[in-house]
XYZ file of C-alpha atoms in Angstrom:
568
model
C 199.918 142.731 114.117
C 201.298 139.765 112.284
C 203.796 140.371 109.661
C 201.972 140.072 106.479
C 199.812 142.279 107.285
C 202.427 144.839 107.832
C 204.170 144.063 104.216
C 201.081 143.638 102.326
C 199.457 146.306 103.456
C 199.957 149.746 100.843
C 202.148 152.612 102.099
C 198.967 154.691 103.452
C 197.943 150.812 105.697
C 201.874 150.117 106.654
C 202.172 153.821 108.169
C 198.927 153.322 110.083
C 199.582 150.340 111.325
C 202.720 151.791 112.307
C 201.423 154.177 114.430
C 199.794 151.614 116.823
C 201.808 148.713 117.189
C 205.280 147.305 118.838
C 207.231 144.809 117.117
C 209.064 142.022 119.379
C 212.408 142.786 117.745
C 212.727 138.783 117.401
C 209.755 138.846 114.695
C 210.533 142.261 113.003
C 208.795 142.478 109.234
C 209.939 143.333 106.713
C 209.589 147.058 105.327
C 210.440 149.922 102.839
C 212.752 152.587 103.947
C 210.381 155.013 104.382
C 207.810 153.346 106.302
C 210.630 151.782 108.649
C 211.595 155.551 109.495
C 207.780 156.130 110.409
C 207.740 153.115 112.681
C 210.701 154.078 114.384
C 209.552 157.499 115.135
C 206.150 156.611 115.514
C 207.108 153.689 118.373
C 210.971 154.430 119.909
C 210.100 151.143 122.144
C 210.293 149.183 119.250
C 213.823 150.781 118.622
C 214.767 150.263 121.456
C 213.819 146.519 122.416
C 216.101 145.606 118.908
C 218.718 147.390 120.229
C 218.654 145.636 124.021
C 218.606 142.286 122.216
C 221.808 142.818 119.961
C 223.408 143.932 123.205
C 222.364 140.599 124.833
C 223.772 139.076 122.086
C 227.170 141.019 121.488
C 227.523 140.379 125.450
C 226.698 136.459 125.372
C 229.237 136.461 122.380
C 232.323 137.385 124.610
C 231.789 141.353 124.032
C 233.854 143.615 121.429
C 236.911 142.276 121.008
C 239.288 144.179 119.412
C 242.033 143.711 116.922
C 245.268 145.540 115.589
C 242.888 146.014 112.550
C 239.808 147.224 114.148
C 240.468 151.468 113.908
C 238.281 152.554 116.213
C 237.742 156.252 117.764
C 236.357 157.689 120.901
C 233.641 159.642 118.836
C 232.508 156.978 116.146
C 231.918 160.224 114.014
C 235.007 160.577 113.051
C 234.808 157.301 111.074
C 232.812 159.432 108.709
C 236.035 161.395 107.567
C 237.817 158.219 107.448
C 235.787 156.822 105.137
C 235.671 160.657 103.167
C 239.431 160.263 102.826
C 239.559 156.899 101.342
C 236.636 156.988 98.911
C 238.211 160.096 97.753
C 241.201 158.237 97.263
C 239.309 155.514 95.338
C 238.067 158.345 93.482
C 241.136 159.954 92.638
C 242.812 156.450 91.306
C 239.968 155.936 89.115
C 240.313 159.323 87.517
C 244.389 159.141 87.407
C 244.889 155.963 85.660
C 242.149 157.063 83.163
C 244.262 160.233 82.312
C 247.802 158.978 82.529
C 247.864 157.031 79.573
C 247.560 161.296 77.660
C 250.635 161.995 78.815
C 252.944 158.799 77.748
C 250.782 158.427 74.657
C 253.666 161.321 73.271
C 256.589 158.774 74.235
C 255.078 155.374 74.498
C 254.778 154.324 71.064
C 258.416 154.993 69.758
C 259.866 153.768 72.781
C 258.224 150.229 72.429
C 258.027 150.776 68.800
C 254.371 150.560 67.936
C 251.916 151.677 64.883
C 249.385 153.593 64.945
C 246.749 150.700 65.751
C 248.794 148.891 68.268
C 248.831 152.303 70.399
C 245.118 152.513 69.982
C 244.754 149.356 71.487
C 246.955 150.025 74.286
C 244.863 153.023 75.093
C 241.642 151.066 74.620
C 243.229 148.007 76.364
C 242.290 149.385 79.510
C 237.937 150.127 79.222
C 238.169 146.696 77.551
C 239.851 145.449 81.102
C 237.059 147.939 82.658
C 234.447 145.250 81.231
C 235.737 142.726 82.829
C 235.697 144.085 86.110
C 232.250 145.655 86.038
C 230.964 141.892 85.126
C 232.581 140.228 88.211
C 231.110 143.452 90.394
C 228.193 141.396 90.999
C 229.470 137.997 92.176
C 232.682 139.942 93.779
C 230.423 141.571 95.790
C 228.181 139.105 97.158
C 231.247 136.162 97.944
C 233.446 138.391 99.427
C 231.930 141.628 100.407
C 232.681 145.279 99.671
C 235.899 145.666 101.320
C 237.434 142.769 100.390
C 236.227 143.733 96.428
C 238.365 147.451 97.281
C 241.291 145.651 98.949
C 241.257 143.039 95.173
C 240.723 146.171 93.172
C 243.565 147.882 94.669
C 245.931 144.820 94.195
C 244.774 144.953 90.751
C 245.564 148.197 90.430
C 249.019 147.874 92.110
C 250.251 145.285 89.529
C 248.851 146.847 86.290
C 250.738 149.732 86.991
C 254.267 148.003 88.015
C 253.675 146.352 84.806
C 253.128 149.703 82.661
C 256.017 150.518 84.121
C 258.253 147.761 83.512
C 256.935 146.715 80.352
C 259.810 146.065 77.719
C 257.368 145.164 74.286
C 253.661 145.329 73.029
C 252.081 142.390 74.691
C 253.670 143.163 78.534
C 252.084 146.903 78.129
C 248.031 145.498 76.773
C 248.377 142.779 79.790
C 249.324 145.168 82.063
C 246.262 147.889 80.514
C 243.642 144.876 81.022
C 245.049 144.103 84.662
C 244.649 147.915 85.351
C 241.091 148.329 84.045
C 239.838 144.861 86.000
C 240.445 147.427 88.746
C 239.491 150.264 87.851
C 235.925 148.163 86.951
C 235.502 146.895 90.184
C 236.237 149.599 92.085
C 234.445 151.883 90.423
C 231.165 150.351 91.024
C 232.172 148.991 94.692
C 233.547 152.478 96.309
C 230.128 154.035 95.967
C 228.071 151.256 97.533
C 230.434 150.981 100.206
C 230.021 154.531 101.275
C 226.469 154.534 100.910
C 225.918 151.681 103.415
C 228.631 152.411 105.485
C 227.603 156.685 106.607
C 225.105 158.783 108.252
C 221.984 159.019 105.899
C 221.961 162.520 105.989
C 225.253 163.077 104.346
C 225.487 160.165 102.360
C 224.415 161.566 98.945
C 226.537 164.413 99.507
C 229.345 161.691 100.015
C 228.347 159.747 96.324
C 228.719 162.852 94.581
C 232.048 163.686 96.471
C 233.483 160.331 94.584
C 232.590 161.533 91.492
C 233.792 165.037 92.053
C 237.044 163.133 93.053
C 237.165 160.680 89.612
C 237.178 164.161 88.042
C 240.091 165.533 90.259
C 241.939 162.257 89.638
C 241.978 162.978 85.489
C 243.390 166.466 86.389
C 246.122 165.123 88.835
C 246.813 162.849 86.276
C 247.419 165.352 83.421
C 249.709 167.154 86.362
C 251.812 164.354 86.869
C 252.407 163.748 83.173
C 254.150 167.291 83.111
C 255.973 166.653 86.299
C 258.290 163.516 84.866
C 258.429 165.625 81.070
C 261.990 165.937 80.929
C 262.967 162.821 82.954
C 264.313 159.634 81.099
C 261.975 156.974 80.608
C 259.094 159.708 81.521
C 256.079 157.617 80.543
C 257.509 154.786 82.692
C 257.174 157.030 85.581
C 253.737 158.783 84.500
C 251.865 155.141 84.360
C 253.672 153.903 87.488
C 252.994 156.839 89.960
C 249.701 155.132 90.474
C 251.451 152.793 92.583
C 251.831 155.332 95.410
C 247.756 156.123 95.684
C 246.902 152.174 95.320
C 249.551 150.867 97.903
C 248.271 153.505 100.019
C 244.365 152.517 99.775
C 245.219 148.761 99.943
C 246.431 149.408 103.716
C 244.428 151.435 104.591
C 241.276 149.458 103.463
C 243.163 147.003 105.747
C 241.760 149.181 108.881
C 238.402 149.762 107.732
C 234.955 147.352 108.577
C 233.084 145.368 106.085
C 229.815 147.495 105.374
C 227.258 146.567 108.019
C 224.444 146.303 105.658
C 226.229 143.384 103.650
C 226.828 141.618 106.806
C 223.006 142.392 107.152
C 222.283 141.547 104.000
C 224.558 138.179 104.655
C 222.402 137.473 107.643
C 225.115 138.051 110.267
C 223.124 139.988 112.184
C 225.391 140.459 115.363
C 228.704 141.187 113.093
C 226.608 144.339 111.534
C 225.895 145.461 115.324
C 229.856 144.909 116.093
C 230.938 147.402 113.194
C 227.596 149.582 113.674
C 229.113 150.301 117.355
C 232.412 150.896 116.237
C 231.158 153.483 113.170
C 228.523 154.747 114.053
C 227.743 154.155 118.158
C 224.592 153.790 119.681
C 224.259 156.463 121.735
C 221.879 159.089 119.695
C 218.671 157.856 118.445
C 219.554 158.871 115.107
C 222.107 155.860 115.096
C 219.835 153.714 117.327
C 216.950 154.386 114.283
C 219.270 153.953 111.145
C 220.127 150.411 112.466
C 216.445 149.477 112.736
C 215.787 150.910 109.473
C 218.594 149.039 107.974
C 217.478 145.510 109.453
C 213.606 145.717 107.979
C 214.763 147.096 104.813
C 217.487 144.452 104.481
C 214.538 142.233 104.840
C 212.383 143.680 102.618
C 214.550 144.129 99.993
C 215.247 139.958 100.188
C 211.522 139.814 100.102
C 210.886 141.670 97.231
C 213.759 140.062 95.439
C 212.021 136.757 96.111
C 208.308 138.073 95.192
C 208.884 140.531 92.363
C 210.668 139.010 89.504
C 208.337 137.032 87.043
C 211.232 134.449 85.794
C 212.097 132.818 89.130
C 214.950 130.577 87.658
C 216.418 133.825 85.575
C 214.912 136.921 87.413
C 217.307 139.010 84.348
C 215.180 137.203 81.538
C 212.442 140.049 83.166
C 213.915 142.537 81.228
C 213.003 140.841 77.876
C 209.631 139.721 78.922
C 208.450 142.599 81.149
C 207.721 145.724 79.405
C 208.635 147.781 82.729
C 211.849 145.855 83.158
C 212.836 146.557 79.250
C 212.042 150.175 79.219
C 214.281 150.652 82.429
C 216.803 148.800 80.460
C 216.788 150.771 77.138
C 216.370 154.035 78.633
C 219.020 153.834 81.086
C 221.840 152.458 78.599
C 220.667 154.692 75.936
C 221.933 157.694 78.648
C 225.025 155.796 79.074
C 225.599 155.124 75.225
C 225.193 158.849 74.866
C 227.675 159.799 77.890
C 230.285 157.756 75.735
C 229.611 158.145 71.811
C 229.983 161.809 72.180
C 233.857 160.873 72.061
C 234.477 161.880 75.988
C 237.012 159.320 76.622
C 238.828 159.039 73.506
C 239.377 162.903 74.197
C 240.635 162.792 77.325
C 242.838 159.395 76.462
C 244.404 161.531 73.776
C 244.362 164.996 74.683
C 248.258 165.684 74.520
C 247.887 163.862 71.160
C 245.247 166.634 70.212
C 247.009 169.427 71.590
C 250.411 168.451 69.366
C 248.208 168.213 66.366
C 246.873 171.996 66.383
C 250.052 172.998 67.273
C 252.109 172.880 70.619
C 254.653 171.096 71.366
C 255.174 167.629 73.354
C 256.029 169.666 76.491
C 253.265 172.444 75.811
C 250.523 169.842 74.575
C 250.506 168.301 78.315
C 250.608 171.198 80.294
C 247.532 172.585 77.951
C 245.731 169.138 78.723
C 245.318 170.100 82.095
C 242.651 173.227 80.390
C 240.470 170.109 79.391
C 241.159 168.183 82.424
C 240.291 171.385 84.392
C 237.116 172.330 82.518
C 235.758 168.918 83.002
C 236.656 168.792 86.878
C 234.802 172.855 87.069
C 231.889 171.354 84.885
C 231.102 168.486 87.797
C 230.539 171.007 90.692
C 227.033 172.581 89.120
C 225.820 168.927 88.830
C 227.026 168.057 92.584
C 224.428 171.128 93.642
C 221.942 172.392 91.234
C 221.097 169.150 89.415
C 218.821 167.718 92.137
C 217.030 171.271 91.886
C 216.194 171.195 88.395
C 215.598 168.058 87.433
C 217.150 165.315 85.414
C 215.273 166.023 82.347
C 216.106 169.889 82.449
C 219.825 169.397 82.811
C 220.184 166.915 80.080
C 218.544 168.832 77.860
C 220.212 172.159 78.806
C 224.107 170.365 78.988
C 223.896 168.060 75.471
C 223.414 171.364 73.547
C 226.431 173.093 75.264
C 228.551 169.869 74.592
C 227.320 169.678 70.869
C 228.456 173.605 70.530
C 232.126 173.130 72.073
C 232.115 170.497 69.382
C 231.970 173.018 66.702
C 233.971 175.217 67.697
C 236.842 172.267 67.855
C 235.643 171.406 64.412
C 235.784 174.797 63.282
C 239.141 175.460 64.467
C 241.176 172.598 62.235
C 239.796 174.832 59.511
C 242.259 177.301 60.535
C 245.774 177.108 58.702
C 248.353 176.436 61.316
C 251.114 177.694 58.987
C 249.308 180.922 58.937
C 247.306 181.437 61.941
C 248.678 179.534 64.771
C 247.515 181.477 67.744
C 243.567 181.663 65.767
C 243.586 177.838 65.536
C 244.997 177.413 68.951
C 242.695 179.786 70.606
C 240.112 178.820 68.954
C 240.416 174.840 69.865
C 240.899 175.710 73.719
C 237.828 177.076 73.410
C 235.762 174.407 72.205
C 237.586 172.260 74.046
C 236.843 174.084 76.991
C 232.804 173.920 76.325
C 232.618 170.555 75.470
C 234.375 169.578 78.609
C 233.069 172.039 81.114
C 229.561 170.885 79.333
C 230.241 167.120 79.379
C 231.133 167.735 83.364
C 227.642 168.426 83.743
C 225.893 165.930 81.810
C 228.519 163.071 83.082
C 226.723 162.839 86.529
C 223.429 161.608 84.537
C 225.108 158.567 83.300
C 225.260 157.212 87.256
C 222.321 159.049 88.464
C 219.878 157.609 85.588
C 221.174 153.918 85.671
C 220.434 153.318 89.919
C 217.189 155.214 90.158
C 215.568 153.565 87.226
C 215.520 149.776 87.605
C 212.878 147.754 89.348
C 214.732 146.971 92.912
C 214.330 143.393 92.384
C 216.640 143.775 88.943
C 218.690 146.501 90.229
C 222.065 144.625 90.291
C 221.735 143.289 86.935
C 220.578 146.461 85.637
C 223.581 148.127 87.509
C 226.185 145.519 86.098
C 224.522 145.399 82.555
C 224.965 149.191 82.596
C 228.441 149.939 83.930
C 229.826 146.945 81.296
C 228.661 148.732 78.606
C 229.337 151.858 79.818
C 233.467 150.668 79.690
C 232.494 148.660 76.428
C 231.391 151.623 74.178
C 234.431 153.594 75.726
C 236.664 150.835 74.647
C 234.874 151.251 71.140
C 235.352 155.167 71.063
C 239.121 154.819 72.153
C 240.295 151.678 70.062
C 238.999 153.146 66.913
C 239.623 157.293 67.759
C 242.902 157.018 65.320
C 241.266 155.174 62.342
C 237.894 157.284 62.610
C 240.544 160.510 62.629
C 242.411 159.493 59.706
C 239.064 158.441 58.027
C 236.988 161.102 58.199
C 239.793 163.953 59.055
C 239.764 165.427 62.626
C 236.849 168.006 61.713
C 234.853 165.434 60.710
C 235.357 163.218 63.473
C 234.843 165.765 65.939
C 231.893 167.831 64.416
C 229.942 164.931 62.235
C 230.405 162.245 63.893
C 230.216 163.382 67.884
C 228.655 166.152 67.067
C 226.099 164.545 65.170
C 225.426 162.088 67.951
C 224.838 164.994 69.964
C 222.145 166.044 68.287
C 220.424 162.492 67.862
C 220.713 162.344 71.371
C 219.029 165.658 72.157
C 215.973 164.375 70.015
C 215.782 161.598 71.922
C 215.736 162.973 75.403
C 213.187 165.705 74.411
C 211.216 162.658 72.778
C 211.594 159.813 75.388
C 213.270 161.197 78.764
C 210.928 161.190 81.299
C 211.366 162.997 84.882
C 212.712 161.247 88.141
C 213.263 164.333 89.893
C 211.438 163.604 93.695
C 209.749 160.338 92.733
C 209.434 157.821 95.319
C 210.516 153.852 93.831
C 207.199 153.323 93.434
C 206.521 156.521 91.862
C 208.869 155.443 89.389
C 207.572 152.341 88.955
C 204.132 153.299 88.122
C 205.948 155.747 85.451
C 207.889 153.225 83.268
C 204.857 151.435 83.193
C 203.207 153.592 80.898
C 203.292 152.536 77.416
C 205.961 154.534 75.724
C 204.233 156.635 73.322
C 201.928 158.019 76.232
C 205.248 158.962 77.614
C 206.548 160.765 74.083
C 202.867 162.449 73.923
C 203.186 164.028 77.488
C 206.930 165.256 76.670
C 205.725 166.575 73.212
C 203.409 168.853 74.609
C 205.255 169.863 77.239
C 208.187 171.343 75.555
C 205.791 172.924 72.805
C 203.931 174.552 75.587
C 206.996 175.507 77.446
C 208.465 176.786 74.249
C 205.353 178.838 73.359
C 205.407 180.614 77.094
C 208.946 181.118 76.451
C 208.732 183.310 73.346
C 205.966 184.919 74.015
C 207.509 186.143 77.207
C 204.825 184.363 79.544
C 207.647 182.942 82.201
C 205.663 181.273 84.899
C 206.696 180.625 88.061
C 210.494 179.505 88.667
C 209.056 175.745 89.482
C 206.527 175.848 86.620
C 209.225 176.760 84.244
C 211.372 173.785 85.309
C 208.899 171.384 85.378
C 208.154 172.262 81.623
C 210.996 172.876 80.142
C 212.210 170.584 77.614
């Protein structure tokens, strides 16, 4: 069967046609992930004659040759853990360098000598860095690859911190903030990918959510070693430097790990993708011997559908102002990140020892108690990691916002509380809160990555992804840089409770208004569903939640999955 047959055909054709043809693997088409998978299983021969000819190839090339930085073991499985232990580690640096800055922010300031809005800046200096390195994620990624992007990341990381540490007056410490958050912008939206492409299918979801977990973990360590250099001279030099150790430590090791074989794919160095797939992954099982043929035709079909799909062939991104599919994507998938960031998440954990010395403690006590928040956030991602993908995306957004918007109150509530007279009430009552918001926020945090890459049309997927994490760093730098003026402005209660709070609560209108369901829908499922003119979209949701609000109080439960499906 010639090849356009294969790609033009629908789903329903392609898996047919699957069924009853071999592909010489010189002339392979191009296809979706799914019906690749059926083709493979459908017709091993097919398999199997790609796999003969990459082995004619990697032979007539000279072989494997092997160099002092090509790690390779006997069982290619244990490359798995390999790559588990680093992009945990790229995990935990993320998280650490976001939370060290809590710590110093006590010591900082009258050590370098700086007013209230210089300090705000240095704490917002890095997100604003952050911006800058989710807008080079793109072109990083594509010139140089995803572990070369890592190994730059971690350089970057590696001098922004020996400049925190050194830094001897107010425009040394902001340079080195913006170095650090170039990083912490590129790797945060490489490390994922890299994963991704580079494991076994059937763990490598389980693996994306580990990173997360792990940015999480990082914030926590971070608040930990804050109280370890406490009563050490020069303590906040130490606190921002000490992620020195975790970067030097990923920048060799990166040194031993392949490029991802599907951006050698992707780069159309075919044979260099079979060299690393051997050394990762082997060739022995058919499992491996399938993922690589799925990768090659999906490679291809992706390329394809990049060329075919976007209306504006000089500026495929001009789709999202011109295609109604392309700007709903677009507005509903930054409006979840706008949401995971106005809610004041960041400027919290930025200046949680801050916080802690203003209801009360002292410097010493305010960072040991900012490990409670650091800790309720890291318990609050482990529900998401497992239940989320069982209820839905609209049910848990709906179900965490509330929960975040009530620790919020509580915090409000509890700088109503004299300190003079009351110090334990007030204290108590803002761990709390604290303590719901966070745990909460843990939750709902895991939507603001999930949304962004299931939504977009695949052809607009990296400029959806790089519009998306820029702004997501953007409106943190907002948040941060202007936490101490909003504070003083409208007092801490009002900050906290009318401001965040009240975003809370816009937000919860609009995902019970506009949110629509992604739970188990196919790309194309998903495409057919942002298609919809909105207020089709609003109507559907509308009755929904009043129906599943009716069967709720009048004690008419349903079945667990009908319940699920309607709620909210």
């Amino acid at each position: 069967m010639a090849k356009e047959e294969i790609t033009g055909a629908t789903p329903a054709t392609r898996k047919q046609g699957a069924e009853q043809v071999e592909y010489p693997a010189a002339t392979l088409p191009a296809m979706a992930e799914k019906d690749a998978f059926a083709v493979a299983k459908a017709e091993g021969t097919v398999v199997d004659s790609l796999m003969a000819e990459m082995e004619r190839e990697l032979a007539a090339a000279g072989g494997l040759r092997k160099s002092f930085f090509d790690l390779e073991f006997k069982d290619p499985r244990h490359f798995t853990w390999v790559i588990v232990a680093f992009a945990s580690m790229g995990g935990l640096l993320s998280g650490l360098d976001q939370s060290l800055i809590s710590g110093a922010n006590l010591y900082l300031p009258k050590d370098l000598g700086l007013n209230t809005r210089q300090n705000s800046l240095v704490n917002s200096a890095m997100p604003l860095g952050a911006v800058g390195g989710a807008l080079i994620l793109g072109p990083c990624n594509e010139s140089v690859g995803r572990r070369w992007s890592i190994v730059i990341s971690t350089i970057l990381y590696t001098i922004g911190a020996a400049l925190e540490a050194g830094s001897i007056n107010y425009g040394m410490i902001i340079a080195a903030r913006v170095i650090l958050g170039l990083g912490v912008g590129l790797e945060g939206g490489t490390v994922p990918v890299y994963v991704a492409e580079t494991v076994e299918r059937k763990v490598r979801g389980n693996l994306v959510s580990l990173y997360q977990f792990n940015i999480a973990l990082g914030e926590v360590l971070g608040y930990a070693v804050a109280a370890m250099f406490l009563r050490v001279p020069g303590n906040w030099r130490y606190i921002l430097g000490s992620s020195l150790v975790f970067s030097t430590i990923m920048f060799f090791g990166m040194l031993f790990l392949p490029e991802s074989p599907r951006f050698l794919m992707h780069k159309g160095r075919t044979l260099d993708a079979y060299k690393v797939w051997k050394r990762i992954r082997g060739t022995e099982s058919q499992e491996s011997r399938e993922e690589f043929f799925v990768m090659k035709v999906s490679v291809l079909d992706e390329q394809q559908t990049v060329a075919e799909g976007s209306k504006n062939k000089a500026f495929p991104w001009m789709d999202f102002f011109t295609v109604p599919r392309a700007r709903r994507a677009l507005i509903y998938a930054n409006i979840m990140i706008l949401l995971g960031q106005l809610t004041g998440v960041n400027a919290i954990m930025y200046y949680m020892s801050v916080l802690m010395s203003q209801i009360g403690f002292d410097n010493e006590q305010a960072n040991y108690m900012s490990l409670v928040g650091g800790g309720s956030l890291l318990l609050g991602t482990i529900p998401a990691i497992f239940l989320m993908e069982k209820f839905g995306r609209r049910f848990w957004a709906n179900a965490m916002l509330p929960g975040c918007f009530l620790g919020l109150v509580v915090i409000g509530v509890s700088y109503q509380i004299p300190i003079a007279t009351n110090l334990q009430g007030a204290e108590a009552c803002y761990l709390i809160g604290l303590i719901l918001y966070m745990g909460f926020f843990g939750c709902y945090a895991c939507l603001t990555w999930v949304v962004p890459s299931e939504v977009y049309p695949t052809y607009l997927r990296s400029y959806g992804m790089t519009s998306s994490d820029a702004l997501l760093f953007l409106a943190s730098f907002v948040v941060t840089y202007n936490f101490s003026a909003m504070q003083e402005a409208m007092r801490p209660e009002g900050l906290m409770l009318g401001f965040y709070g009240g975003i809370a609560v816009i937000g919860w209108v609009y995902q019970i208004l506009f949110m629509p369901e992604t739970k188990d829908k196919t790309l194309e499922e998903i495409d057919l569903l942002f298609q919809r003119p909105t207020r089709e979209l609003v109507a559907e949701n509308v009755k929904n939640t009043t129906q599943a609000l009716g069967n709720f109080f009048k004690g008419r439960w349903g079945s667990k999955k009908e319940k699920v499906e309607n709620v909210a």
